[in-house]
Tab-separated table of C-alpha atoms in Angstrom:
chain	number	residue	atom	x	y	z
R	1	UNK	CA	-43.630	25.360	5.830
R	2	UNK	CA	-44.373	29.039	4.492
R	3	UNK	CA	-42.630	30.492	7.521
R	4	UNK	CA	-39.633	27.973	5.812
R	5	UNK	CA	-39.622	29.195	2.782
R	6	UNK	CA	-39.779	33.057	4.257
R	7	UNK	CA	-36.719	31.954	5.801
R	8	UNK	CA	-35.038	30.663	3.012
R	9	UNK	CA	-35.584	33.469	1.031
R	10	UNK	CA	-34.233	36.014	3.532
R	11	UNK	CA	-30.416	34.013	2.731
R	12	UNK	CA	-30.660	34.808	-0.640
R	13	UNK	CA	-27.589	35.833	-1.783
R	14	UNK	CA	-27.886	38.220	-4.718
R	15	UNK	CA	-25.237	38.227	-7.387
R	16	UNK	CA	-23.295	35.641	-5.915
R	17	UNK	CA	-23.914	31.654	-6.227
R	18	UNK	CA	-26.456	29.996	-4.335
R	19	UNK	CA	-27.662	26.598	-4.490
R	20	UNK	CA	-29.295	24.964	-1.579
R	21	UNK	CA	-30.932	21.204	-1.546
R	22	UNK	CA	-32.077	18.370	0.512
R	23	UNK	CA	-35.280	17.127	1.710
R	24	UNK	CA	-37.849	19.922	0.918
R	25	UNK	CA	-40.714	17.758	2.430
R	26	UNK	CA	-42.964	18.888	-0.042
R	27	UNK	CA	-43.506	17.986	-3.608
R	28	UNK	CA	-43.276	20.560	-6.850
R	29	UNK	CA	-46.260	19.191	-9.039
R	30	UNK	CA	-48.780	16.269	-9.167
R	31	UNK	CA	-46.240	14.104	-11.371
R	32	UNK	CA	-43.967	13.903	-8.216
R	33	UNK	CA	-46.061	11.987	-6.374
R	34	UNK	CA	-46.641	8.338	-7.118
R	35	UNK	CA	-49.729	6.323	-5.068
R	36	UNK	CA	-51.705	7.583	-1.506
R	37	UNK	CA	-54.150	10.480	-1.542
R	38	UNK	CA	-54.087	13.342	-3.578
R	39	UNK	CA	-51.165	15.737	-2.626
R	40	UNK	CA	-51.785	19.565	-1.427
R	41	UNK	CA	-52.112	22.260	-3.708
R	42	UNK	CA	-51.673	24.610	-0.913
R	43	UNK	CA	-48.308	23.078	-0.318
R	44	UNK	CA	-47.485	23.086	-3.920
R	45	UNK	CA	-48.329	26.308	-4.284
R	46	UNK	CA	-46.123	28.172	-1.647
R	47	UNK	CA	-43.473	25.867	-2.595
R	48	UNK	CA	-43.444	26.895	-5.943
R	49	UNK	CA	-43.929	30.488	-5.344
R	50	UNK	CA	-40.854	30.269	-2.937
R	51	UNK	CA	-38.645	29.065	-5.862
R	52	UNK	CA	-39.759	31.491	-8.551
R	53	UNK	CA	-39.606	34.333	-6.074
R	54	UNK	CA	-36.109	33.531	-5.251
R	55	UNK	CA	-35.179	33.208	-8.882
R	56	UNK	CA	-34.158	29.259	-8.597
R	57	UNK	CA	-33.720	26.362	-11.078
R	58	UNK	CA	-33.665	22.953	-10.275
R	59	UNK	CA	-30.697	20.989	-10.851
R	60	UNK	CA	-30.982	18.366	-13.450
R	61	UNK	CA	-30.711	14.559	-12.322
R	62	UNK	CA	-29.712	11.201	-13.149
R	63	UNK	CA	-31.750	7.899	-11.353
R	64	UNK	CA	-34.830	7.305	-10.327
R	65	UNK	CA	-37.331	10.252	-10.104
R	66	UNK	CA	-38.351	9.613	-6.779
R	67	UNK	CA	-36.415	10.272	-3.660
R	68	UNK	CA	-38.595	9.101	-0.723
R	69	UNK	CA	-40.689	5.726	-0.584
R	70	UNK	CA	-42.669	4.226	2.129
R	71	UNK	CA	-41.262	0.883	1.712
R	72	UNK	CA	-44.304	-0.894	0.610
R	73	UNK	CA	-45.062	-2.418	-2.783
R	74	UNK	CA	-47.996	-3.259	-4.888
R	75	UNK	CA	-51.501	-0.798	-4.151
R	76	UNK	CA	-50.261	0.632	-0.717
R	77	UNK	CA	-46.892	2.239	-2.129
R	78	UNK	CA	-46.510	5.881	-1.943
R	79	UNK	CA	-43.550	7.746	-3.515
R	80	UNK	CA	-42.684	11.305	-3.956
R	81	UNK	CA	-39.900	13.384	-4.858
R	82	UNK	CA	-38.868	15.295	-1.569
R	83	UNK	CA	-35.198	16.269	-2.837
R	84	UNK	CA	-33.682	17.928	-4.836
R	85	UNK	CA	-31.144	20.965	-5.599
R	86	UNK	CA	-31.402	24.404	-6.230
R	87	UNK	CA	-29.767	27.138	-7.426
R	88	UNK	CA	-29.780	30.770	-8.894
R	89	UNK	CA	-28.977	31.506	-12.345
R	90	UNK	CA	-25.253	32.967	-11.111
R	91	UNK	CA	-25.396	28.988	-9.183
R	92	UNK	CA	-25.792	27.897	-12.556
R	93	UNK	CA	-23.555	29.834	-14.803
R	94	UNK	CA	-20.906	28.579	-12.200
R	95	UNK	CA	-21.268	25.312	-12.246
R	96	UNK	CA	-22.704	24.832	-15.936
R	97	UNK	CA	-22.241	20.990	-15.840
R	98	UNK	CA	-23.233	20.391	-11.985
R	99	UNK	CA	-25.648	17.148	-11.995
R	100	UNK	CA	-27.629	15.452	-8.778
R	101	UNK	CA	-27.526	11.607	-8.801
R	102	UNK	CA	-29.889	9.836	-7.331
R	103	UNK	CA	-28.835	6.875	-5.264
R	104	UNK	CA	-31.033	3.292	-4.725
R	105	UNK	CA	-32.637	3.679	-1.379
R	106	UNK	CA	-30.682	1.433	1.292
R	107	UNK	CA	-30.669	2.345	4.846
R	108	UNK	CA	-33.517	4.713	4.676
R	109	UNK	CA	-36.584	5.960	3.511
R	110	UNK	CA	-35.125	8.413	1.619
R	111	UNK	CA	-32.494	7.724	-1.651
R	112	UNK	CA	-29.148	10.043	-0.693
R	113	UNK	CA	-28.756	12.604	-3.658
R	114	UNK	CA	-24.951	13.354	-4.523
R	115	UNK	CA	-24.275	16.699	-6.559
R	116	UNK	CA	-21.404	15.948	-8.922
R	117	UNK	CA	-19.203	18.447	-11.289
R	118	UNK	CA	-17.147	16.593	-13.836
């Protein structure tokens, strides 16, 4: 995923807004991770250092904390929060009361996320 994030970064759009989001397919810290093995700090790591090296924020949400579930309950469920939206600070400033919403889980593993601006 590092050659991802490289990517990513090389779109970064400078004064203008920017907020990108979806399935990241990697988790942010320990707390975003719910049952299963421990989770990579590797992973974490160039993750993180992808967002605070392209000067991101993550959106604040509404609904359950975890986006992606591997249908199992009881010992053998594993969750983790996989989605999510980000933006730049100029992201931000424009759309000061942008929210994610996190939808129950239906048709797929994953719970859709809808960004909404009242």
């Amino acid at each position: 995923r590092q050659l991802l994030w490289h990517d990513l970064s090389t779109f970064y759009p400078g004064s203008k807004p920017w907020l990108i989001g979806g399935d990241f397919n990697t988790i942010s810290k320990p707390s975003k991770k719910c049952g299963g093995r421990p989770y990579s700090n590797k992973s974490m790591d160039h993750f993180n250092s992808f967002i605070a090296n392209s000067i991101l924020l993550e959106i604040s949400f509404l609904g359950d904390q975890y986006t992606w579930g591997n249908n199992n309950a009881g010992p053998k469920r594993i969750c983790l929060r996989l989605d999510r939206l980000l933006s730049n600070l100029v992201g931000s400033l424009a759309f000061l009361n942008l929210k994610v919403v996190h939808k129950p889980i239906i048709l797929s593993d994953h719970c859709p996320i809808v960004a909404i601006s009242p």
